[in-house]
Amino acid sequence: MTVSPAPGELPSSLPRPAGELEQLERAWRPAAGWRYFSRVNNTQIGLLYVATAMVFFVLAGMLALIMRTQLAVPDNTLVSPQLYNQLFTMHGTVMMFLFAIPVVEAIAVYMLPNMLGARDMPFPRLGAYAYWAYAFGGTAFFITIFFRVAPDGGWFMYPPLTSQYSAGPGADWYLLGIGFIEISAIAGAIELIIGVLFTRAPGMTLGKMPIFAWAMLITALMIIFAFPAVIAGTTLLELERSLDWPFFIAERGGDPILWQHLFWFFGHPEVYIIFLPAAGLVTMMISTLARTPLVGYRAIVLALLATGFFGFAVWAHHMFTAGLGVLETMLVSAASFAVSVPAAIQIFSWLATLWQGRLRITGAALFLLGFLFTFVLGGLTGVMVAVLPFDWQVHDTYFVVAHLHYVLIGGMVFPVFAALYHWSPLVNGHVLSERLARWVFGLMFVGFNVAFFPMHISGVLGMPRRVYTYSAGLGLDGLNMASTIGAFMLAAGVALFVFDALRTWFRAETENSNPWQASTLEWAGNEEYGVRS
């Protein structure tokens, strides 16, 4: 007689039938040797994705340390102007294209099937293709710096600088690498949309989905709409460089502002493409660590949808000094104010959840609290640069650099580190060191604020961005030295995290544990059955 599990007891706690485990292990055994490169399982691809994105994060951080060392004192000659241009171009491009977007897609590839109760992603080979296109394009782009052919036109590559006045191959390598990366992102987005809409467990309606699934669904839809614009722009720029077709040359009938429209129609929604998955992760972690149901589930879903909508209305936010009409700039300025409303709704929901519950202080919780502080501060400066007269004064100064890093590091990097601490037991059953986590957070949080808060003052004092040195006696010496010290503190925290992660990775694998007593589906596995059995 077959004994059925109790209603709602999933996965089953009954012993497995004889021979079933061996058959499953044989079917799901990781590929070895040269077949390693043919892996398609979402768990393996997701881990590769996360690891590769973190490698690019560390490499881009090293480039930033060289720049900060150059700017530590006035009239420094550590690097040449040409090399400095290559450094800030590589740093920005790697962080935005090779880390920020790929790492959140990677976490989704790894975790979404477990969260949705699906066997795998719907198109495993498409997911593998997306990863390898990203890895190939990113590697081809990054190695250019070792062969002295790195691009030097900034991560935004404005023509005519990058068309008429960049004779070397650096811009071509940029366009090639970015093309692969954007195609990879679109392929991953297609898979995420299909996965969320059509591979959910029975009974999991849209109204019962994890918030992270909602965030990734909206993010993937934004990628589908935003990324073709930059693909079109990079194609036109390469045609101009290779075939002398004057798409962006004004005296020959082109329009250099066209590139800005195409690029920023992708570039500003990208900020929300980066933020929304991080917000989804934050929502799930806060509910678990506060040990209480989420306050305002529907409000957060609506806020995510509103953020995605307004994200496409503010691309000209970066073009207030480009000569747009008064009406256009006023509308974009109003939209820039409006996008802060859904962000505020999410923040109030998170604070209400923390107020209702009792927060368990873990490494992940520390990064979440750091996220709330830095993201709110970055949002306040974002409202400031949405004001037209103020933006005209600080445009292309270090104030904008500070604002960007408060939004991106506070709004995405801190939540990603929190997620790595929170969900690390799903990888090999081990929790990252909580004692080291406090050191990691302390170094990163203090170092980050010491590095980037003084840049607000530098920008107001008039220090332009993308300059390789500055003169003494301008009131910038102490501010830049403080920023350099903070940058090295931040790097020390990242290095300590990498040490802890590698040490934990090479420990013997144990049974999956649920140290946070989480109730979401990805933690539901037991010693007999996994979530997707």
Coordinates of C-alpha atoms in Angstrom, one line a residue:
M1 CA 0.0 0.0 0.0
T2 CA 1.4 3.4 -1.0
V3 CA 1.4 6.0 1.7
S4 CA 0.7 9.5 0.5
P5 CA 2.2 12.6 2.1
A6 CA 0.1 14.8 4.3
P7 CA -1.7 17.6 2.3
G8 CA 0.5 20.5 1.8
E9 CA 3.6 18.6 2.8
L10 CA 5.9 19.4 -0.2
P11 CA 8.4 18.2 -1.0
S12 CA 7.6 14.8 0.4
S13 CA 9.3 13.6 3.5
L14 CA 8.8 9.9 2.6
P15 CA 11.8 7.7 1.7
R16 CA 12.7 7.6 -2.0
P17 CA 11.8 4.5 -4.1
A18 CA 14.7 2.1 -4.6
G19 CA 17.0 3.2 -7.4
E20 CA 15.4 6.6 -8.0
L21 CA 18.2 8.6 -6.5
E22 CA 20.9 6.9 -8.6
Q23 CA 18.9 7.5 -11.8
L24 CA 18.5 11.2 -10.9
E25 CA 22.1 11.6 -10.1
R26 CA 23.1 9.9 -13.4
A27 CA 20.8 12.2 -15.3
W28 CA 21.9 15.4 -13.6
R29 CA 25.6 14.6 -13.1
P30 CA 27.7 17.7 -14.1
A31 CA 29.5 17.4 -17.4
A32 CA 33.3 16.8 -17.1
G33 CA 36.3 17.4 -19.3
W34 CA 35.6 19.3 -22.6
R35 CA 31.9 18.7 -22.1
Y36 CA 32.1 21.2 -19.3
F37 CA 31.6 23.9 -21.9
S38 CA 28.3 22.3 -23.0
R39 CA 26.6 22.6 -19.6
V40 CA 23.1 23.9 -19.8
N41 CA 21.7 23.3 -16.3
N42 CA 20.6 26.6 -14.7
T43 CA 22.4 25.9 -11.4
Q44 CA 25.8 25.5 -13.2
I45 CA 25.2 28.3 -15.7
G46 CA 24.0 30.6 -12.8
L47 CA 27.1 29.9 -10.8
L48 CA 29.4 30.6 -13.8
Y49 CA 27.5 33.7 -14.5
V50 CA 27.8 35.0 -10.9
A51 CA 31.5 34.1 -10.7
T52 CA 32.3 35.8 -14.0
A53 CA 30.4 39.0 -13.1
M54 CA 32.2 39.2 -9.8
V55 CA 35.6 38.7 -11.6
F56 CA 34.8 41.7 -13.8
F57 CA 33.7 43.6 -10.7
V58 CA 37.0 43.1 -9.1
L59 CA 38.9 44.0 -12.3
A60 CA 37.0 47.2 -12.7
G61 CA 37.6 48.0 -9.1
M62 CA 41.3 47.7 -9.6
L63 CA 41.1 50.2 -12.5
A64 CA 39.3 52.5 -10.2
L65 CA 42.1 52.2 -7.6
I66 CA 44.7 53.3 -10.2
M67 CA 42.5 56.3 -11.0
R68 CA 42.1 57.3 -7.4
T69 CA 45.8 56.9 -6.8
Q70 CA 46.4 59.3 -9.7
L71 CA 44.0 61.8 -8.3
A72 CA 45.2 61.5 -4.7
V73 CA 47.5 64.6 -5.0
P74 CA 47.5 67.5 -7.4
D75 CA 49.6 67.5 -10.6
N76 CA 50.3 63.8 -10.3
T77 CA 52.0 62.0 -13.2
L78 CA 51.5 58.4 -12.2
V79 CA 49.6 57.8 -15.5
S80 CA 49.5 59.7 -18.7
P81 CA 46.3 61.5 -19.9
Q82 CA 45.8 58.9 -22.6
L83 CA 46.0 56.0 -20.2
Y84 CA 43.7 57.7 -17.7
N85 CA 41.1 58.1 -20.5
Q86 CA 41.3 54.4 -21.2
L87 CA 41.1 53.6 -17.5
F88 CA 37.8 55.5 -16.8
T89 CA 36.4 54.2 -20.1
M90 CA 37.1 50.6 -19.2
H91 CA 36.0 51.1 -15.6
G92 CA 32.6 52.5 -16.5
T93 CA 32.0 50.1 -19.3
V94 CA 33.0 47.0 -17.3
M95 CA 30.9 48.0 -14.3
M96 CA 27.8 48.9 -16.3
F97 CA 27.9 46.3 -19.0
L98 CA 29.9 43.4 -17.6
F99 CA 28.9 43.5 -13.9
A100 CA 25.8 45.4 -13.0
I101 CA 23.3 43.9 -15.4
P102 CA 24.9 40.4 -15.8
V103 CA 25.1 39.8 -12.0
V104 CA 21.4 40.3 -11.4
E105 CA 20.5 38.2 -14.5
A106 CA 22.9 35.6 -13.1
I107 CA 21.2 35.5 -9.7
A108 CA 17.9 35.1 -11.5
V109 CA 19.1 32.2 -13.6
Y110 CA 20.4 30.5 -10.5
M111 CA 17.4 31.1 -8.2
L112 CA 14.2 31.7 -10.2
P113 CA 13.5 28.0 -11.0
N114 CA 13.8 27.1 -7.3
M115 CA 11.6 30.1 -6.4
L116 CA 9.0 29.2 -9.0
G117 CA 9.1 25.4 -8.4
A118 CA 10.3 24.8 -12.0
R119 CA 12.6 22.0 -13.2
D120 CA 14.9 24.4 -15.0
M121 CA 14.8 27.5 -17.1
P122 CA 12.5 27.0 -20.1
F123 CA 15.3 27.2 -22.8
P124 CA 18.5 25.8 -21.2
R125 CA 20.6 26.1 -24.4
L126 CA 19.5 29.7 -24.9
G127 CA 20.6 30.4 -21.3
A128 CA 24.0 28.8 -22.0
Y129 CA 24.3 30.8 -25.2
A130 CA 23.6 34.0 -23.3
Y131 CA 26.3 33.2 -20.8
W132 CA 29.0 32.3 -23.3
A133 CA 28.2 35.3 -25.5
Y134 CA 28.6 37.5 -22.5
A135 CA 31.8 35.8 -21.4
F136 CA 33.3 36.0 -24.9
G137 CA 32.3 39.6 -25.5
G138 CA 33.4 40.7 -22.1
T139 CA 36.8 39.0 -22.4
A140 CA 37.4 40.3 -25.9
F141 CA 36.7 43.8 -24.6
F142 CA 38.7 43.7 -21.4
I143 CA 41.9 42.3 -22.8
T144 CA 42.3 45.4 -25.1
I145 CA 43.8 47.3 -22.2
F146 CA 46.7 44.8 -22.1
F147 CA 47.4 45.4 -25.8
R148 CA 47.2 49.2 -25.6
V149 CA 44.1 49.3 -27.8
A150 CA 41.5 50.0 -25.2
P151 CA 38.8 52.6 -26.0
D152 CA 39.2 56.0 -24.5
G153 CA 36.0 57.8 -25.3
G154 CA 34.1 57.1 -22.1
W155 CA 31.5 54.4 -21.4
F156 CA 29.0 56.5 -23.4
M157 CA 31.3 56.9 -26.5
Y158 CA 29.9 60.2 -27.7
P159 CA 30.6 61.0 -31.4
P160 CA 32.2 62.8 -33.1
L161 CA 35.0 62.1 -30.6
T162 CA 34.6 58.4 -31.1
S163 CA 34.1 58.6 -34.9
Q164 CA 36.2 61.3 -36.5
Y165 CA 38.8 61.8 -33.7
S166 CA 39.5 58.2 -32.6
A167 CA 41.6 56.7 -35.3
G168 CA 42.7 53.6 -33.4
P169 CA 40.8 50.4 -33.0
G170 CA 39.8 51.0 -29.4
A171 CA 36.2 52.2 -30.3
D172 CA 35.8 49.2 -32.7
W173 CA 36.7 46.8 -29.8
Y174 CA 34.2 48.6 -27.6
L175 CA 31.4 48.2 -30.3
L176 CA 32.2 44.6 -30.9
G177 CA 32.3 43.6 -27.2
I178 CA 29.1 45.6 -26.3
G179 CA 27.3 44.0 -29.3
F180 CA 27.9 40.5 -27.8
I181 CA 27.0 41.6 -24.3
E182 CA 23.7 43.3 -25.4
I183 CA 22.7 40.2 -27.5
S184 CA 23.4 38.1 -24.4
A185 CA 21.2 40.3 -22.2
I186 CA 18.3 40.1 -24.6
A187 CA 18.6 36.3 -24.9
G188 CA 18.6 36.1 -21.1
A189 CA 15.6 38.4 -20.9
I190 CA 13.5 36.3 -23.3
E191 CA 14.2 33.2 -21.2
L192 CA 13.3 35.0 -18.0
I193 CA 10.0 36.3 -19.4
I194 CA 9.0 32.8 -20.6
G195 CA 10.2 31.2 -17.4
V196 CA 8.2 33.5 -15.1
L197 CA 5.0 33.5 -17.2
F198 CA 4.8 29.8 -18.1
T199 CA 6.9 27.6 -15.8
R200 CA 5.5 28.4 -12.3
A201 CA 4.4 25.7 -10.0
P202 CA 0.7 24.7 -10.1
G203 CA -1.3 27.1 -8.0
M204 CA 1.3 29.9 -8.1
T205 CA -0.7 32.7 -9.7
L206 CA 0.8 36.0 -10.6
G207 CA -0.6 37.4 -7.3
K208 CA 1.3 34.7 -5.3
M209 CA 4.7 35.0 -7.1
P210 CA 7.7 36.0 -5.1
I211 CA 8.5 39.7 -5.5
F212 CA 11.9 38.8 -7.0
A213 CA 10.0 37.1 -9.8
W214 CA 7.9 40.2 -10.4
A215 CA 11.1 42.3 -10.4
M216 CA 12.8 40.1 -12.9
L217 CA 9.7 40.0 -15.2
I218 CA 9.6 43.8 -15.3
T219 CA 13.3 44.0 -15.7
A220 CA 13.3 41.5 -18.6
L221 CA 10.6 43.5 -20.4
M222 CA 12.6 46.7 -20.0
I223 CA 15.6 45.0 -21.5
I224 CA 13.6 43.9 -24.5
F225 CA 12.5 47.5 -25.1
A226 CA 15.7 49.4 -24.1
F227 CA 18.6 47.4 -25.5
P228 CA 17.7 47.4 -29.2
A229 CA 18.2 51.2 -29.1
V230 CA 21.9 50.9 -28.1
I231 CA 22.4 48.0 -30.5
A232 CA 21.1 50.3 -33.3
G233 CA 23.3 53.1 -32.1
T234 CA 26.5 50.9 -31.9
T235 CA 25.7 49.5 -35.4
L236 CA 25.4 53.0 -36.9
L237 CA 28.6 54.2 -35.2
E238 CA 30.5 51.2 -36.5
L239 CA 29.1 51.8 -40.0
E240 CA 30.2 55.5 -39.7
R241 CA 33.7 54.4 -38.6
S242 CA 34.2 51.6 -41.1
L243 CA 32.3 52.9 -44.2
D244 CA 32.3 56.6 -43.6
W245 CA 28.5 56.9 -43.5
P246 CA 27.9 60.2 -41.7
F247 CA 25.1 59.3 -39.3
F248 CA 26.5 61.6 -36.5
I249 CA 28.6 64.2 -38.5
A250 CA 26.6 67.4 -38.5
E251 CA 28.4 69.1 -41.4
R252 CA 27.5 66.1 -43.7
G253 CA 23.9 65.9 -42.7
G254 CA 24.2 63.7 -39.6
D255 CA 23.2 64.6 -36.1
P256 CA 25.5 64.0 -33.1
I257 CA 22.6 64.3 -30.7
L258 CA 21.0 61.3 -32.3
W259 CA 23.6 59.1 -30.6
Q260 CA 22.8 60.6 -27.3
H261 CA 19.1 59.9 -27.8
L262 CA 19.8 56.3 -28.8
F263 CA 22.3 55.7 -26.0
W264 CA 20.4 57.3 -23.2
F265 CA 17.1 55.7 -24.2
F266 CA 19.0 52.6 -23.1
G267 CA 21.3 54.2 -20.6
H268 CA 18.8 55.7 -18.1
P269 CA 16.3 52.8 -18.1
E270 CA 19.4 50.7 -17.4
V271 CA 19.6 52.3 -14.0
Y272 CA 16.2 50.9 -13.2
I273 CA 17.0 47.6 -14.9
I274 CA 19.9 47.4 -12.4
F275 CA 17.8 48.6 -9.4
L276 CA 14.6 46.6 -9.8
P277 CA 16.1 43.1 -9.3
A278 CA 18.1 44.4 -6.4
A279 CA 14.8 45.8 -4.9
G280 CA 13.2 42.4 -5.4
L281 CA 16.1 40.7 -3.5
V282 CA 15.8 43.3 -0.7
T283 CA 12.1 42.7 -0.4
M284 CA 12.5 39.0 0.0
M285 CA 15.4 39.2 2.5
I286 CA 13.7 41.9 4.6
S287 CA 10.6 39.8 5.1
T288 CA 12.6 36.7 6.0
L289 CA 15.1 38.4 8.3
A290 CA 12.4 40.5 10.0
R291 CA 10.4 37.2 10.6
T292 CA 7.1 38.7 9.5
P293 CA 5.0 38.8 6.3
L294 CA 5.8 41.6 3.9
V295 CA 3.8 44.8 4.4
G296 CA 2.3 46.0 1.1
Y297 CA 2.8 43.2 -1.4
R298 CA 0.5 44.8 -4.0
A299 CA 1.9 48.2 -3.4
I300 CA 5.4 47.0 -4.1
V301 CA 4.3 45.2 -7.3
L302 CA 2.6 48.4 -8.5
A303 CA 5.7 50.4 -7.5
L304 CA 7.9 48.1 -9.6
L305 CA 5.6 48.5 -12.6
A306 CA 5.5 52.3 -12.2
T307 CA 9.3 52.4 -12.0
G308 CA 9.6 50.4 -15.2
F309 CA 7.1 52.8 -16.9
F310 CA 8.7 56.0 -15.7
G311 CA 12.2 54.7 -16.5
F312 CA 11.5 55.2 -20.2
A313 CA 10.3 58.8 -19.7
V314 CA 13.6 60.2 -18.3
W315 CA 16.3 59.3 -20.8
A316 CA 16.8 63.0 -21.7
H317 CA 17.6 63.6 -18.0
H318 CA 21.3 63.3 -19.2
M319 CA 20.8 65.8 -22.0
F320 CA 19.6 69.0 -20.1
T321 CA 22.7 70.8 -21.4
A322 CA 22.5 69.4 -25.0
G323 CA 20.2 72.1 -26.4
L324 CA 16.8 70.5 -26.1
G325 CA 13.7 72.6 -26.1
V326 CA 12.2 74.1 -23.0
L327 CA 9.1 72.0 -23.1
E328 CA 11.0 68.7 -23.5
T329 CA 13.4 69.5 -20.6
M330 CA 10.4 70.5 -18.4
L331 CA 8.6 67.2 -19.1
V332 CA 11.7 65.1 -18.5
S333 CA 12.4 67.0 -15.3
A334 CA 8.9 66.3 -14.1
A335 CA 9.2 62.6 -14.9
S336 CA 12.5 62.6 -13.0
F337 CA 10.7 63.8 -9.9
A338 CA 7.8 61.4 -10.5
V339 CA 10.0 58.3 -10.6
S340 CA 11.0 59.0 -6.9
V341 CA 7.4 58.2 -5.8
P342 CA 7.4 54.4 -6.5
A343 CA 10.9 54.2 -5.0
A344 CA 9.5 55.9 -1.9
I345 CA 6.6 53.4 -1.7
Q346 CA 9.0 50.6 -1.7
I347 CA 11.2 52.2 1.0
F348 CA 8.1 52.8 3.2
S349 CA 7.0 49.2 2.7
W350 CA 10.4 47.9 3.8
L351 CA 10.5 50.2 6.8
A352 CA 7.0 49.1 7.8
T353 CA 8.0 45.4 7.5
L354 CA 11.0 46.1 9.7
W355 CA 8.8 48.0 12.2
Q356 CA 6.3 45.2 12.3
G357 CA 8.8 42.4 12.7
R358 CA 12.0 41.9 14.7
L359 CA 15.1 42.1 12.5
R360 CA 17.7 39.4 12.9
I361 CA 21.1 41.0 12.6
T362 CA 23.1 39.0 10.1
G363 CA 25.7 39.9 7.5
A364 CA 22.9 40.2 5.0
A365 CA 20.9 42.5 7.3
L366 CA 23.8 44.8 7.8
F367 CA 24.1 45.3 4.0
L368 CA 20.4 45.8 3.8
L369 CA 20.5 48.6 6.4
G370 CA 23.5 50.1 4.5
F371 CA 21.5 49.9 1.3
L372 CA 18.6 51.9 2.8
F373 CA 20.9 54.7 4.0
T374 CA 23.0 55.0 0.8
F375 CA 20.1 54.6 -1.6
V376 CA 18.0 57.2 0.1
L377 CA 20.9 59.6 0.0
G378 CA 21.5 58.9 -3.7
G379 CA 17.8 59.4 -4.3
L380 CA 17.9 62.8 -2.7
T381 CA 20.8 63.9 -4.9
G382 CA 18.9 62.5 -7.8
V383 CA 16.0 64.8 -7.1
M384 CA 18.6 67.7 -6.9
V385 CA 19.9 67.0 -10.4
A386 CA 16.4 66.8 -11.7
V387 CA 16.1 70.5 -11.0
L388 CA 17.2 72.2 -14.2
P389 CA 19.2 75.2 -12.9
F390 CA 21.1 73.0 -10.4
D391 CA 21.8 70.4 -13.1
W392 CA 23.2 73.1 -15.4
Q393 CA 25.7 74.0 -12.7
V394 CA 26.9 70.5 -11.7
H395 CA 26.5 68.7 -15.1
D396 CA 29.8 66.8 -15.9
T397 CA 31.2 67.5 -12.4
Y398 CA 32.1 65.1 -9.6
F399 CA 28.7 65.8 -8.1
V400 CA 27.2 63.6 -10.8
V401 CA 29.9 60.9 -10.2
A402 CA 29.0 60.9 -6.5
H403 CA 25.3 60.7 -7.2
L404 CA 25.8 57.8 -9.7
H405 CA 27.8 55.8 -7.3
Y406 CA 25.4 56.3 -4.4
V407 CA 22.6 55.0 -6.6
L408 CA 24.4 52.1 -8.1
I409 CA 26.6 50.9 -5.2
G410 CA 24.0 51.7 -2.6
G411 CA 21.1 50.6 -4.8
M412 CA 22.6 47.5 -6.3
V413 CA 26.0 46.4 -5.0
F414 CA 25.0 46.4 -1.3
P415 CA 21.9 44.3 -2.1
V416 CA 23.9 41.9 -4.2
F417 CA 26.4 41.3 -1.4
A418 CA 23.4 40.9 1.0
A419 CA 22.0 38.3 -1.4
L420 CA 25.3 36.4 -1.6
Y421 CA 25.4 36.2 2.2
H422 CA 21.8 35.3 2.5
W423 CA 21.5 32.6 -0.1
S424 CA 25.0 31.1 0.1
P425 CA 23.8 28.0 2.0
L426 CA 21.9 27.0 -1.2
V427 CA 25.3 26.6 -3.0
N428 CA 27.0 24.0 -0.9
G429 CA 25.2 24.1 2.5
H430 CA 27.6 26.4 4.2
V431 CA 27.0 29.9 5.5
L432 CA 29.6 32.6 4.9
S433 CA 31.3 33.7 8.1
E434 CA 29.2 36.1 10.1
R435 CA 32.2 37.4 12.0
L436 CA 34.0 38.3 8.8
A437 CA 30.7 39.7 7.4
R438 CA 30.8 42.4 10.0
W439 CA 34.3 43.4 8.9
V440 CA 33.4 43.3 5.3
F441 CA 30.4 45.5 5.8
G442 CA 32.2 47.9 8.0
L443 CA 35.1 48.4 5.5
M444 CA 32.8 48.6 2.5
F445 CA 30.2 51.0 4.1
V446 CA 32.7 53.3 5.8
G447 CA 35.0 53.2 2.8
F448 CA 32.3 53.9 0.3
N449 CA 31.0 56.9 2.2
V450 CA 34.5 58.3 2.7
A451 CA 35.3 57.7 -1.0
F452 CA 32.2 59.2 -2.6
F453 CA 30.6 61.7 -0.2
P454 CA 33.5 64.2 -0.6
M455 CA 32.9 64.1 -4.4
H456 CA 29.6 66.0 -3.9
I457 CA 31.6 68.9 -2.5
S458 CA 34.3 68.6 -5.2
G459 CA 31.6 68.8 -7.8
V460 CA 30.0 71.8 -6.3
L461 CA 33.4 73.5 -6.2
G462 CA 33.6 72.9 -9.9
M463 CA 35.9 69.8 -10.3
P464 CA 35.0 68.4 -13.7
R465 CA 34.8 64.6 -14.2
R466 CA 37.1 62.7 -16.5
V467 CA 40.1 64.9 -15.8
Y468 CA 43.4 63.1 -15.1
T469 CA 44.8 65.8 -12.7
Y470 CA 44.1 69.1 -11.1
S471 CA 46.1 72.1 -9.8
A472 CA 46.9 72.7 -6.2
G473 CA 45.3 75.5 -4.3
L474 CA 41.7 74.9 -5.6
G475 CA 40.4 73.4 -2.3
L476 CA 40.3 69.9 -3.8
D477 CA 43.5 68.4 -2.3
G478 CA 42.0 67.1 0.9
L479 CA 38.8 66.0 -0.7
N480 CA 40.6 63.9 -3.3
M481 CA 42.9 62.4 -0.7
A482 CA 39.9 61.4 1.4
S483 CA 38.2 59.8 -1.6
T484 CA 41.4 57.8 -2.4
I485 CA 41.7 56.5 1.2
G486 CA 38.0 55.6 1.2
A487 CA 38.4 53.7 -2.1
F488 CA 41.1 51.6 -0.7
M489 CA 39.0 50.8 2.4
L490 CA 36.2 49.7 0.1
A491 CA 38.6 47.5 -1.9
A492 CA 39.8 46.0 1.4
G493 CA 36.3 45.0 2.3
V494 CA 35.7 43.4 -1.2
A495 CA 39.0 41.5 -0.9
L496 CA 38.0 40.1 2.5
F497 CA 34.7 39.0 1.1
V498 CA 36.4 37.2 -1.8
F499 CA 38.7 35.4 0.7
D500 CA 35.7 34.3 2.7
A501 CA 33.7 33.2 -0.4
L502 CA 36.7 31.2 -1.8
R503 CA 37.3 29.6 1.6
T504 CA 33.6 28.6 1.9
W505 CA 33.4 27.3 -1.7
F506 CA 36.2 24.8 -1.2
R507 CA 34.7 23.3 1.9
A508 CA 33.1 19.9 1.6
E509 CA 29.5 20.1 0.4
T510 CA 26.8 19.4 3.0
E511 CA 23.0 19.0 2.9
N512 CA 21.2 22.2 2.1
S513 CA 20.3 24.1 5.3
N514 CA 17.8 26.8 6.1
P515 CA 19.6 28.8 8.8
W516 CA 17.2 31.8 8.5
Q517 CA 14.0 29.7 8.9
A518 CA 12.8 31.2 5.5
S519 CA 9.4 30.1 4.2
T520 CA 10.0 30.8 0.5
L521 CA 10.0 27.9 -1.9
E522 CA 13.8 27.9 -2.7
W523 CA 14.4 26.8 0.9
A524 CA 11.8 24.0 0.9
G525 CA 14.1 21.1 0.0
N526 CA 14.8 18.4 2.6
E527 CA 17.2 15.5 2.9
E528 CA 15.0 13.3 0.7
Y529 CA 13.8 15.6 -2.1
G530 CA 14.9 18.9 -3.6
V531 CA 12.6 21.7 -4.4
R532 CA 12.3 20.6 -8.1
S533 CA 11.9 16.9 -7.5

